[in-house]
Structure formats: structure tokens, C-alpha cells
Amino acid sequence: MAHFQGKQARFGRTGYGKAYGQGRRESGLHSTLVLLALVGLSVGLGAGVGALFGPDAPYQALQKPTWNPPGWLFGPVWTVLYALIGTSAWLVWRERRVTAGDRRIAWTAFGLQAVLNLAWSPIFFGMGSPGLAFLDISLLWLAVLWTTVAFGRI
């Protein structure tokens, strides 16, 4: 209960009394299926974009720093990252005691960061535009920050 009291004080939520936390989350088989769908969709989209717009010859020819990770590491790392992105979406989806405004802001931020995230490979590898890719990644950092703050409120 202490965690919930802190959250109430932080976000001004009151009136939940002793029942706060009861029935506030989706659970069971439906929730598990939504989790699997969101993780599968996230990983699938990331893998699909990666397969279509992977590192090409010009990228391979770039002189990279010594700390550049080996190529074989990118697939597993991005798979885990996209699985975590899908899981974070599920954690927000299952919360029921959220205002419509907070939910709308959170999903808008999430959608924006997802689009910017998925756009980077086609911009950098497909279009061969490192300048536009830099703009994309800069906007992505802002969108990730916005998503983090919006999801943190939920």
C-alpha cells in the first residue's frame, strides 16, 4: 500500500481508499495474449525493417571506432530492445485507473517514438542519408524522453 500512497501523493490521485489497486489491471489469459501480441508485433516490425534495410556496402566500408560492437551482436540486442518496447506498451495497456488524457498522451508519445525508431534504418541505409538519419535520431531521443515521462505517470 505504501507504493500506491506515494503515487497518490505524487500525482494528486485521491479517493481510492483501501480498494485502490483492486481491479485496476487486466489479468489472466486475455492479458497474456495481449502481451504476446504486443511483443510479437514490436519484434516483428523491428526485424522486418532490419531485414529490408540492413547494413549495406557503404556502411561496411565506413571506418568505425575500435569500440564499435561486432555485427553479430546487433540482432540479439535489438530483439531484446524491441521485446522490452512491446512489454512496456503492455504494462501501460493493462493499467485501468488512468485518465483518458494521460492514456492519450502516453500512446501518442509511444507512437511517435515507434515511428521515428522504425524510420531510422530506411533513412540511413535505404536512402543513404546520414544527415536526415541524424535528425531522426535526435527527434527520437526527445520522443523517448516524452514516452518515458508519459509512461511513468501511468
Tab-separated table of N, CA and C in Angstrom:
chain	number	residue	atom	x	y	z
A	1	MET	N	0.816	-1.186	0.000
A	1	MET	CA	0.000	0.000	0.000
A	1	MET	C	0.868	1.262	0.000
A	2	ALA	N	2.059	1.184	0.558
A	2	ALA	CA	2.910	2.372	0.618
A	2	ALA	C	3.239	2.897	-0.774
A	3	HIS	N	3.504	1.980	-1.717
A	3	HIS	CA	3.800	2.395	-3.093
A	3	HIS	C	2.637	3.185	-3.673
A	4	PHE	N	1.415	2.681	-3.444
A	4	PHE	CA	0.253	3.347	-4.007
A	4	PHE	C	0.008	4.688	-3.338
A	5	GLN	N	0.256	4.794	-2.039
A	5	GLN	CA	0.087	6.070	-1.356
A	5	GLN	C	1.050	7.098	-1.919
A	6	GLY	N	2.282	6.681	-2.194
A	6	GLY	CA	3.260	7.596	-2.777
A	6	GLY	C	2.827	8.059	-4.147
A	7	LYS	N	2.272	7.161	-4.922
A	7	LYS	CA	1.807	7.519	-6.259
A	7	LYS	C	0.626	8.479	-6.168
A	8	GLN	N	-0.265	8.252	-5.170
A	8	GLN	CA	-1.392	9.156	-4.986
A	8	GLN	C	-0.897	10.563	-4.677
A	9	ALA	N	0.050	10.659	-3.773
A	9	ALA	CA	0.555	11.972	-3.380
A	9	ALA	C	1.267	12.649	-4.542
A	10	ARG	N	2.019	11.871	-5.313
A	10	ARG	CA	2.806	12.437	-6.399
A	10	ARG	C	1.922	12.966	-7.516
A	11	PHE	N	0.845	12.277	-7.839
A	11	PHE	CA	0.012	12.668	-8.967
A	11	PHE	C	-1.355	13.204	-8.552
A	12	GLY	N	-1.537	13.411	-7.256
A	12	GLY	CA	-2.782	14.000	-6.784
A	12	GLY	C	-3.976	13.080	-6.882
A	13	ARG	N	-3.785	11.782	-6.943
A	13	ARG	CA	-4.899	10.840	-7.016
A	13	ARG	C	-5.394	10.585	-5.594
A	14	THR	N	-6.663	10.799	-5.393
A	14	THR	CA	-7.232	10.569	-4.073
A	14	THR	C	-8.562	9.866	-4.238
A	15	GLY	N	-9.102	9.411	-3.113
A	15	GLY	CA	-10.430	8.815	-3.140
A	15	GLY	C	-10.445	7.329	-3.409
A	16	TYR	N	-9.297	6.694	-3.544
A	16	TYR	CA	-9.294	5.273	-3.814
A	16	TYR	C	-9.416	4.448	-2.533
A	17	GLY	N	-9.023	5.025	-1.409
A	17	GLY	CA	-9.146	4.344	-0.124
A	17	GLY	C	-8.476	2.990	-0.118
A	18	LYS	N	-9.066	2.068	0.644
A	18	LYS	CA	-8.485	0.734	0.778
A	18	LYS	C	-8.635	-0.095	-0.494
A	19	ALA	N	-9.557	0.256	-1.345
A	19	ALA	CA	-9.791	-0.518	-2.565
A	19	ALA	C	-8.813	-0.173	-3.674
A	20	TYR	N	-7.974	0.843	-3.461
A	20	TYR	CA	-7.023	1.225	-4.503
A	20	TYR	C	-6.138	0.033	-4.830
A	21	GLY	N	-6.032	-0.284	-6.082
A	21	GLY	CA	-5.218	-1.422	-6.504
A	21	GLY	C	-6.046	-2.655	-6.800
A	22	GLN	N	-7.283	-2.698	-6.313
A	22	GLN	CA	-8.130	-3.854	-6.599
A	22	GLN	C	-8.824	-3.628	-7.941
A	23	GLY	N	-8.650	-4.573	-8.845
A	23	GLY	CA	-9.302	-4.486	-10.138
A	23	GLY	C	-8.754	-3.403	-11.034
A	24	ARG	N	-7.570	-2.963	-10.784
A	24	ARG	CA	-7.043	-1.853	-11.578
A	24	ARG	C	-6.226	-2.324	-12.761
A	25	ARG	N	-5.979	-3.600	-12.891
A	25	ARG	CA	-5.177	-4.104	-14.000
A	25	ARG	C	-5.893	-5.267	-14.683
A	26	GLU	N	-5.656	-5.362	-15.982
A	26	GLU	CA	-6.111	-6.529	-16.715
A	26	GLU	C	-5.240	-7.708	-16.297
A	27	SER	N	-5.825	-8.874	-16.195
A	27	SER	CA	-5.028	-10.039	-15.835
A	27	SER	C	-5.604	-11.261	-16.536
A	28	GLY	N	-4.898	-12.369	-16.412
A	28	GLY	CA	-5.386	-13.607	-16.957
A	28	GLY	C	-4.948	-13.857	-18.391
A	29	LEU	N	-5.681	-14.763	-19.024
A	29	LEU	CA	-5.342	-15.200	-20.373
A	29	LEU	C	-5.386	-14.049	-21.380
A	30	HIS	N	-6.403	-13.210	-21.293
A	30	HIS	CA	-6.516	-12.089	-22.233
A	30	HIS	C	-5.291	-11.186	-22.148
A	31	SER	N	-4.871	-10.879	-20.942
A	31	SER	CA	-3.705	-10.033	-20.747
A	31	SER	C	-2.447	-10.686	-21.317
A	32	THR	N	-2.295	-11.980	-21.109
A	32	THR	CA	-1.128	-12.701	-21.633
A	32	THR	C	-1.117	-12.683	-23.155
A	33	LEU	N	-2.288	-12.846	-23.758
A	33	LEU	CA	-2.372	-12.819	-25.221
A	33	LEU	C	-2.031	-11.422	-25.763
A	34	VAL	N	-2.477	-10.391	-25.073
A	34	VAL	CA	-2.138	-9.030	-25.499
A	34	VAL	C	-0.635	-8.803	-25.361
A	35	LEU	N	-0.046	-9.285	-24.268
A	35	LEU	CA	1.409	-9.176	-24.094
A	35	LEU	C	2.137	-9.842	-25.259
A	36	LEU	N	1.755	-11.065	-25.563
A	36	LEU	CA	2.408	-11.784	-26.663
A	36	LEU	C	2.212	-11.060	-27.996
A	37	ALA	N	1.027	-10.515	-28.213
A	37	ALA	CA	0.758	-9.786	-29.461
A	37	ALA	C	1.615	-8.522	-29.554
A	38	LEU	N	1.698	-7.751	-28.468
A	38	LEU	CA	2.477	-6.509	-28.496
A	38	LEU	C	3.971	-6.777	-28.643
A	39	VAL	N	4.464	-7.793	-27.938
A	39	VAL	CA	5.886	-8.144	-28.074
A	39	VAL	C	6.147	-8.674	-29.483
A	40	GLY	N	5.266	-9.554	-29.970
A	40	GLY	CA	5.432	-10.107	-31.316
A	40	GLY	C	5.379	-9.038	-32.390
A	41	LEU	N	4.445	-8.100	-32.253
A	41	LEU	CA	4.329	-7.012	-33.226
A	41	LEU	C	5.573	-6.130	-33.198
A	42	SER	N	6.018	-5.785	-32.000
A	42	SER	CA	7.192	-4.926	-31.866
A	42	SER	C	8.438	-5.591	-32.443
A	43	VAL	N	8.689	-6.834	-32.042
A	43	VAL	CA	9.867	-7.559	-32.547
A	43	VAL	C	9.734	-7.796	-34.054
A	44	GLY	N	8.539	-8.148	-34.506
A	44	GLY	CA	8.321	-8.407	-35.927
A	44	GLY	C	8.552	-7.178	-36.790
A	45	LEU	N	8.029	-6.032	-36.358
A	45	LEU	CA	8.250	-4.805	-37.124
A	45	LEU	C	9.735	-4.439	-37.150
A	46	GLY	N	10.378	-4.531	-35.999
A	46	GLY	CA	11.810	-4.219	-35.944
A	46	GLY	C	12.626	-5.150	-36.822
A	47	ALA	N	12.332	-6.444	-36.761
A	47	ALA	CA	13.062	-7.418	-37.575
A	47	ALA	C	12.783	-7.208	-39.063
A	48	GLY	N	11.525	-6.897	-39.389
A	48	GLY	CA	11.168	-6.670	-40.788
A	48	GLY	C	11.893	-5.478	-41.382
A	49	VAL	N	11.908	-4.381	-40.634
A	49	VAL	CA	12.614	-3.185	-41.117
A	49	VAL	C	14.112	-3.474	-41.205
A	50	GLY	N	14.634	-4.182	-40.200
A	50	GLY	CA	16.055	-4.536	-40.216
A	50	GLY	C	16.423	-5.419	-41.392
A	51	ALA	N	15.530	-6.345	-41.740
A	51	ALA	CA	15.799	-7.242	-42.866
A	51	ALA	C	15.740	-6.489	-44.201
A	52	LEU	N	14.816	-5.555	-44.302
A	52	LEU	CA	14.668	-4.802	-45.548
A	52	LEU	C	15.737	-3.722	-45.720
A	53	PHE	N	16.178	-3.155	-44.615
A	53	PHE	CA	17.104	-2.025	-44.675
A	53	PHE	C	18.298	-2.255	-43.758
A	54	GLY	N	18.998	-3.360	-43.949
A	54	GLY	CA	20.162	-3.676	-43.131
A	54	GLY	C	21.406	-2.967	-43.629
A	55	PRO	N	22.494	-3.130	-42.888
A	55	PRO	CA	23.764	-2.506	-43.294
A	55	PRO	C	24.153	-2.914	-44.708
A	56	ASP	N	24.544	-1.938	-45.491
A	56	ASP	CA	24.901	-2.184	-46.884
A	56	ASP	C	26.397	-1.964	-47.088
A	57	ALA	N	26.842	-2.076	-48.322
A	57	ALA	CA	28.269	-1.960	-48.637
A	57	ALA	C	28.865	-0.622	-48.205
A	58	PRO	N	28.190	0.514	-48.456
A	58	PRO	CA	28.774	1.775	-47.995
A	58	PRO	C	28.971	1.810	-46.472
A	59	TYR	N	28.021	1.229	-45.733
A	59	TYR	CA	28.174	1.193	-44.274
A	59	TYR	C	29.347	0.307	-43.891
A	60	GLN	N	29.452	-0.846	-44.536
A	60	GLN	CA	30.550	-1.766	-44.227
A	60	GLN	C	31.902	-1.111	-44.506
A	61	ALA	N	31.938	-0.212	-45.486
A	61	ALA	CA	33.192	0.437	-45.861
A	61	ALA	C	33.581	1.589	-44.927
A	62	LEU	N	32.650	2.037	-44.103
A	62	LEU	CA	32.962	3.135	-43.185
A	62	LEU	C	34.059	2.729	-42.205
A	63	GLN	N	34.902	3.677	-41.873
A	63	GLN	CA	35.908	3.431	-40.849
A	63	GLN	C	35.224	3.633	-39.501
A	64	LYS	N	35.144	2.564	-38.723
A	64	LYS	CA	34.419	2.593	-37.464
A	64	LYS	C	35.398	2.639	-36.296
A	65	PRO	N	34.952	3.177	-35.154
A	65	PRO	CA	35.842	3.233	-33.993
A	65	PRO	C	36.125	1.833	-33.450
A	66	THR	N	37.157	1.728	-32.663
A	66	THR	CA	37.543	0.422	-32.108
A	66	THR	C	36.478	-0.140	-31.183
A	67	TRP	N	35.671	0.727	-30.572
A	67	TRP	CA	34.644	0.263	-29.651
A	67	TRP	C	33.334	-0.111	-30.347
A	68	ASN	N	33.301	-0.060	-31.664
A	68	ASN	CA	32.117	-0.461	-32.415
A	68	ASN	C	31.841	-1.942	-32.156
A	69	PRO	N	30.621	-2.289	-31.723
A	69	PRO	CA	30.333	-3.701	-31.446
A	69	PRO	C	30.359	-4.548	-32.718
A	70	PRO	N	30.622	-5.840	-32.579
A	70	PRO	CA	30.621	-6.715	-33.764
A	70	PRO	C	29.221	-6.815	-34.375
A	71	GLY	N	29.164	-7.013	-35.675
A	71	GLY	CA	27.900	-7.054	-36.392
A	71	GLY	C	26.919	-8.096	-35.880
A	72	TRP	N	27.417	-9.249	-35.427
A	72	TRP	CA	26.527	-10.321	-34.980
A	72	TRP	C	25.762	-9.939	-33.710
A	73	LEU	N	26.201	-8.920	-33.002
A	73	LEU	CA	25.575	-8.538	-31.739
A	73	LEU	C	24.295	-7.716	-31.936
A	74	PHE	N	24.169	-7.052	-33.083
A	74	PHE	CA	23.033	-6.152	-33.283
A	74	PHE	C	21.693	-6.892	-33.285
A	75	GLY	N	21.612	-8.044	-33.923
A	75	GLY	CA	20.351	-8.800	-33.972
A	75	GLY	C	19.826	-9.156	-32.592
A	76	PRO	N	20.619	-9.819	-31.748
A	76	PRO	CA	20.114	-10.150	-30.401
A	76	PRO	C	19.796	-8.917	-29.555
A	77	VAL	N	20.623	-7.900	-29.620
A	77	VAL	CA	20.383	-6.705	-28.799
A	77	VAL	C	19.095	-6.012	-29.226
A	78	TRP	N	18.892	-5.829	-30.529
A	78	TRP	CA	17.678	-5.172	-30.991
A	78	TRP	C	16.445	-6.028	-30.753
A	79	THR	N	16.579	-7.348	-30.799
A	79	THR	CA	15.446	-8.220	-30.482
A	79	THR	C	15.005	-8.010	-29.043
A	80	VAL	N	15.960	-7.990	-28.126
A	80	VAL	CA	15.632	-7.748	-26.714
A	80	VAL	C	15.036	-6.355	-26.541
A	81	LEU	N	15.627	-5.357	-27.188
A	81	LEU	CA	15.119	-3.987	-27.072
A	81	LEU	C	13.675	-3.900	-27.550
A	82	TYR	N	13.375	-4.471	-28.713
A	82	TYR	CA	12.003	-4.417	-29.219
A	82	TYR	C	11.049	-5.230	-28.350
A	83	ALA	N	11.518	-6.333	-27.776
A	83	ALA	CA	10.681	-7.093	-26.842
A	83	ALA	C	10.359	-6.242	-25.609
A	84	LEU	N	11.330	-5.488	-25.130
A	84	LEU	CA	11.093	-4.606	-23.984
A	84	LEU	C	10.156	-3.450	-24.343
A	85	ILE	N	10.255	-2.945	-25.564
A	85	ILE	CA	9.343	-1.897	-26.019
A	85	ILE	C	7.912	-2.436	-26.038
A	86	GLY	N	7.728	-3.640	-26.569
A	86	GLY	CA	6.402	-4.268	-26.569
A	86	GLY	C	5.890	-4.518	-25.166
A	87	THR	N	6.776	-4.936	-24.273
A	87	THR	CA	6.389	-5.176	-22.884
A	87	THR	C	5.975	-3.881	-22.200
A	88	SER	N	6.688	-2.793	-22.471
A	88	SER	CA	6.316	-1.509	-21.866
A	88	SER	C	4.937	-1.065	-22.353
A	89	ALA	N	4.636	-1.312	-23.615
A	89	ALA	CA	3.304	-0.981	-24.131
A	89	ALA	C	2.239	-1.796	-23.406
A	90	TRP	N	2.527	-3.062	-23.153
A	90	TRP	CA	1.593	-3.919	-22.433
A	90	TRP	C	1.380	-3.438	-21.001
A	91	LEU	N	2.452	-3.020	-20.335
A	91	LEU	CA	2.330	-2.537	-18.961
A	91	LEU	C	1.406	-1.324	-18.894
A	92	VAL	N	1.478	-0.452	-19.887
A	92	VAL	CA	0.593	0.709	-19.931
A	92	VAL	C	-0.818	0.280	-20.307
A	93	TRP	N	-0.956	-0.629	-21.262
A	93	TRP	CA	-2.277	-1.094	-21.694
A	93	TRP	C	-3.073	-1.700	-20.539
A	94	ARG	N	-2.408	-2.463	-19.693
A	94	ARG	CA	-3.134	-3.202	-18.658
A	94	ARG	C	-3.586	-2.336	-17.491
A	95	GLU	N	-3.056	-1.134	-17.369
A	95	GLU	CA	-3.480	-0.237	-16.292
A	95	GLU	C	-4.862	0.333	-16.614
A	96	ARG	N	-5.767	0.233	-15.674
A	96	ARG	CA	-7.138	0.691	-15.906
A	96	ARG	C	-7.460	1.999	-15.202
A	97	ARG	N	-6.793	2.321	-14.134
A	97	ARG	CA	-7.079	3.567	-13.407
A	97	ARG	C	-6.184	4.686	-13.937
A	98	VAL	N	-6.450	5.043	-15.186
A	98	VAL	CA	-5.684	6.094	-15.855
A	98	VAL	C	-6.696	7.005	-16.536
A	99	THR	N	-6.463	8.290	-16.445
A	99	THR	CA	-7.382	9.208	-17.119
A	99	THR	C	-7.239	9.049	-18.635
A	100	ALA	N	-8.286	9.384	-19.335
A	100	ALA	CA	-8.255	9.296	-20.799
A	100	ALA	C	-7.183	10.221	-21.361
A	101	GLY	N	-7.000	11.374	-20.744
A	101	GLY	CA	-5.978	12.313	-21.208
A	101	GLY	C	-4.570	11.757	-21.049
A	102	ASP	N	-4.280	11.176	-19.876
A	102	ASP	CA	-2.960	10.580	-19.652
A	102	ASP	C	-2.714	9.421	-20.617
A	103	ARG	N	-3.742	8.618	-20.846
A	103	ARG	CA	-3.607	7.483	-21.770
A	103	ARG	C	-3.354	7.971	-23.192
A	104	ARG	N	-4.071	8.984	-23.616
A	104	ARG	CA	-3.907	9.531	-24.971
A	104	ARG	C	-2.492	10.101	-25.155
A	105	ILE	N	-2.020	10.837	-24.180
A	105	ILE	CA	-0.670	11.403	-24.249
A	105	ILE	C	0.366	10.283	-24.312
A	106	ALA	N	0.202	9.267	-23.477
A	106	ALA	CA	1.169	8.161	-23.449
A	106	ALA	C	1.214	7.428	-24.789
A	107	TRP	N	0.048	7.129	-25.360
A	107	TRP	CA	0.030	6.398	-26.634
A	107	TRP	C	0.510	7.267	-27.791
A	108	THR	N	0.260	8.563	-27.729
A	108	THR	CA	0.769	9.464	-28.771
A	108	THR	C	2.292	9.498	-28.733
A	109	ALA	N	2.840	9.650	-27.529
A	109	ALA	CA	4.300	9.652	-27.379
A	109	ALA	C	4.887	8.323	-27.835
A	110	PHE	N	4.255	7.220	-27.442
A	110	PHE	CA	4.734	5.894	-27.823
A	110	PHE	C	4.706	5.727	-29.340
A	111	GLY	N	3.613	6.129	-29.973
A	111	GLY	CA	3.507	6.012	-31.430
A	111	GLY	C	4.556	6.826	-32.154
A	112	LEU	N	4.799	8.044	-31.671
A	112	LEU	CA	5.813	8.889	-32.288
A	112	LEU	C	7.203	8.267	-32.171
A	113	GLN	N	7.547	7.770	-30.980
A	113	GLN	CA	8.876	7.177	-30.837
A	113	GLN	C	8.986	5.901	-31.658
A	114	ALA	N	7.901	5.158	-31.801
A	114	ALA	CA	7.941	3.937	-32.611
A	114	ALA	C	8.185	4.268	-34.083
A	115	VAL	N	7.480	5.271	-34.594
A	115	VAL	CA	7.661	5.670	-35.994
A	115	VAL	C	9.085	6.159	-36.232
A	116	LEU	N	9.573	7.025	-35.343
A	116	LEU	CA	10.939	7.534	-35.500
A	116	LEU	C	11.971	6.413	-35.388
A	117	ASN	N	11.735	5.478	-34.476
A	117	ASN	CA	12.647	4.350	-34.291
A	117	ASN	C	12.697	3.494	-35.561
A	118	LEU	N	11.525	3.149	-36.064
A	118	LEU	CA	11.464	2.297	-37.260
A	118	LEU	C	11.923	3.023	-38.526
A	119	ALA	N	11.892	4.355	-38.522
A	119	ALA	CA	12.276	5.118	-39.714
A	119	ALA	C	13.789	5.242	-39.883
A	120	TRP	N	14.552	5.048	-38.810
A	120	TRP	CA	15.980	5.327	-38.887
A	120	TRP	C	16.686	4.446	-39.926
A	121	SER	N	16.480	3.157	-39.906
A	121	SER	CA	17.174	2.261	-40.850
A	121	SER	C	16.841	2.569	-42.305
A	122	PRO	N	15.552	2.758	-42.653
A	122	PRO	CA	15.273	3.139	-44.042
A	122	PRO	C	15.912	4.469	-44.441
A	123	ILE	N	15.971	5.411	-43.506
A	123	ILE	CA	16.583	6.707	-43.822
A	123	ILE	C	18.093	6.549	-44.018
A	124	PHE	N	18.748	5.879	-43.056
A	124	PHE	CA	20.204	5.782	-43.113
A	124	PHE	C	20.663	4.803	-44.191
A	125	PHE	N	20.127	3.589	-44.168
A	125	PHE	CA	20.588	2.565	-45.107
A	125	PHE	C	19.857	2.632	-46.448
A	126	GLY	N	18.520	2.798	-46.410
A	126	GLY	CA	17.739	2.800	-47.650
A	126	GLY	C	17.953	4.046	-48.487
A	127	MET	N	17.877	5.205	-47.848
A	127	MET	CA	18.038	6.469	-48.566
A	127	MET	C	19.493	6.917	-48.614
A	128	GLY	N	20.326	6.323	-47.764
A	128	GLY	CA	21.729	6.726	-47.711
A	128	GLY	C	21.897	8.169	-47.268
A	129	SER	N	21.102	8.566	-46.279
A	129	SER	CA	21.101	9.961	-45.850
A	129	SER	C	21.490	10.077	-44.373
A	130	PRO	N	22.797	10.145	-44.084
A	130	PRO	CA	23.202	10.246	-42.679
A	130	PRO	C	22.731	11.537	-42.004
A	131	GLY	N	22.621	12.631	-42.739
A	131	GLY	CA	22.152	13.882	-42.147
A	131	GLY	C	20.708	13.787	-41.687
A	132	LEU	N	19.847	13.234	-42.546
A	132	LEU	CA	18.448	13.055	-42.179
A	132	LEU	C	18.319	12.006	-41.073
A	133	ALA	N	19.170	10.989	-41.099
A	133	ALA	CA	19.163	9.974	-40.037
A	133	ALA	C	19.566	10.591	-38.706
A	134	PHE	N	20.496	11.547	-38.732
A	134	PHE	CA	20.888	12.239	-37.506
A	134	PHE	C	19.718	13.052	-36.961
A	135	LEU	N	18.984	13.724	-37.851
A	135	LEU	CA	17.794	14.469	-37.426
A	135	LEU	C	16.782	13.503	-36.808
A	136	ASP	N	16.568	12.370	-37.460
A	136	ASP	CA	15.641	11.360	-36.956
A	136	ASP	C	16.051	10.894	-35.561
A	137	ILE	N	17.311	10.568	-35.366
A	137	ILE	CA	17.764	10.044	-34.074
A	137	ILE	C	17.690	11.129	-33.001
A	138	SER	N	17.907	12.383	-33.384
A	138	SER	CA	17.783	13.490	-32.429
A	138	SER	C	16.332	13.645	-31.974
A	139	LEU	N	15.409	13.597	-32.927
A	139	LEU	CA	13.988	13.659	-32.584
A	139	LEU	C	13.568	12.424	-31.801
A	140	LEU	N	14.160	11.273	-32.141
A	140	LEU	CA	13.853	10.036	-31.426
A	140	LEU	C	14.212	10.151	-29.953
A	141	TRP	N	15.372	10.728	-29.639
A	141	TRP	CA	15.759	10.892	-28.229
A	141	TRP	C	14.722	11.728	-27.482
A	142	LEU	N	14.232	12.789	-28.102
A	142	LEU	CA	13.198	13.613	-27.468
A	142	LEU	C	11.901	12.820	-27.294
A	143	ALA	N	11.544	12.037	-28.307
A	143	ALA	CA	10.324	11.229	-28.226
A	143	ALA	C	10.447	10.143	-27.159
A	144	VAL	N	11.626	9.555	-27.025
A	144	VAL	CA	11.849	8.546	-25.982
A	144	VAL	C	11.716	9.193	-24.601
A	145	LEU	N	12.256	10.383	-24.444
A	145	LEU	CA	12.124	11.098	-23.173
A	145	LEU	C	10.657	11.379	-22.876
A	146	TRP	N	9.923	11.863	-23.874
A	146	TRP	CA	8.496	12.138	-23.708
A	146	TRP	C	7.744	10.854	-23.342
A	147	THR	N	8.032	9.759	-24.039
A	147	THR	CA	7.380	8.480	-23.760
A	147	THR	C	7.699	8.023	-22.341
A	148	THR	N	8.943	8.171	-21.920
A	148	THR	CA	9.336	7.759	-20.581
A	148	THR	C	8.561	8.538	-19.524
A	149	VAL	N	8.454	9.837	-19.701
A	149	VAL	CA	7.721	10.669	-18.750
A	149	VAL	C	6.223	10.294	-18.772
A	150	ALA	N	5.663	10.149	-19.972
A	150	ALA	CA	4.221	9.832	-20.084
A	150	ALA	C	3.922	8.453	-19.505
A	151	PHE	N	4.758	7.459	-19.800
A	151	PHE	CA	4.546	6.120	-19.255
A	151	PHE	C	4.774	6.114	-17.741
A	152	GLY	N	5.706	6.912	-17.265
A	152	GLY	CA	5.979	6.985	-15.831
A	152	GLY	C	4.791	7.511	-15.044
A	153	ARG	N	3.975	8.327	-15.663
A	153	ARG	CA	2.774	8.841	-14.988
A	153	ARG	C	1.725	7.764	-14.825
A	154	ILE	N	1.841	6.710	-15.617
A	154	ILE	CA	0.850	5.629	-15.562
A	154	ILE	C	1.364	4.538	-14.663
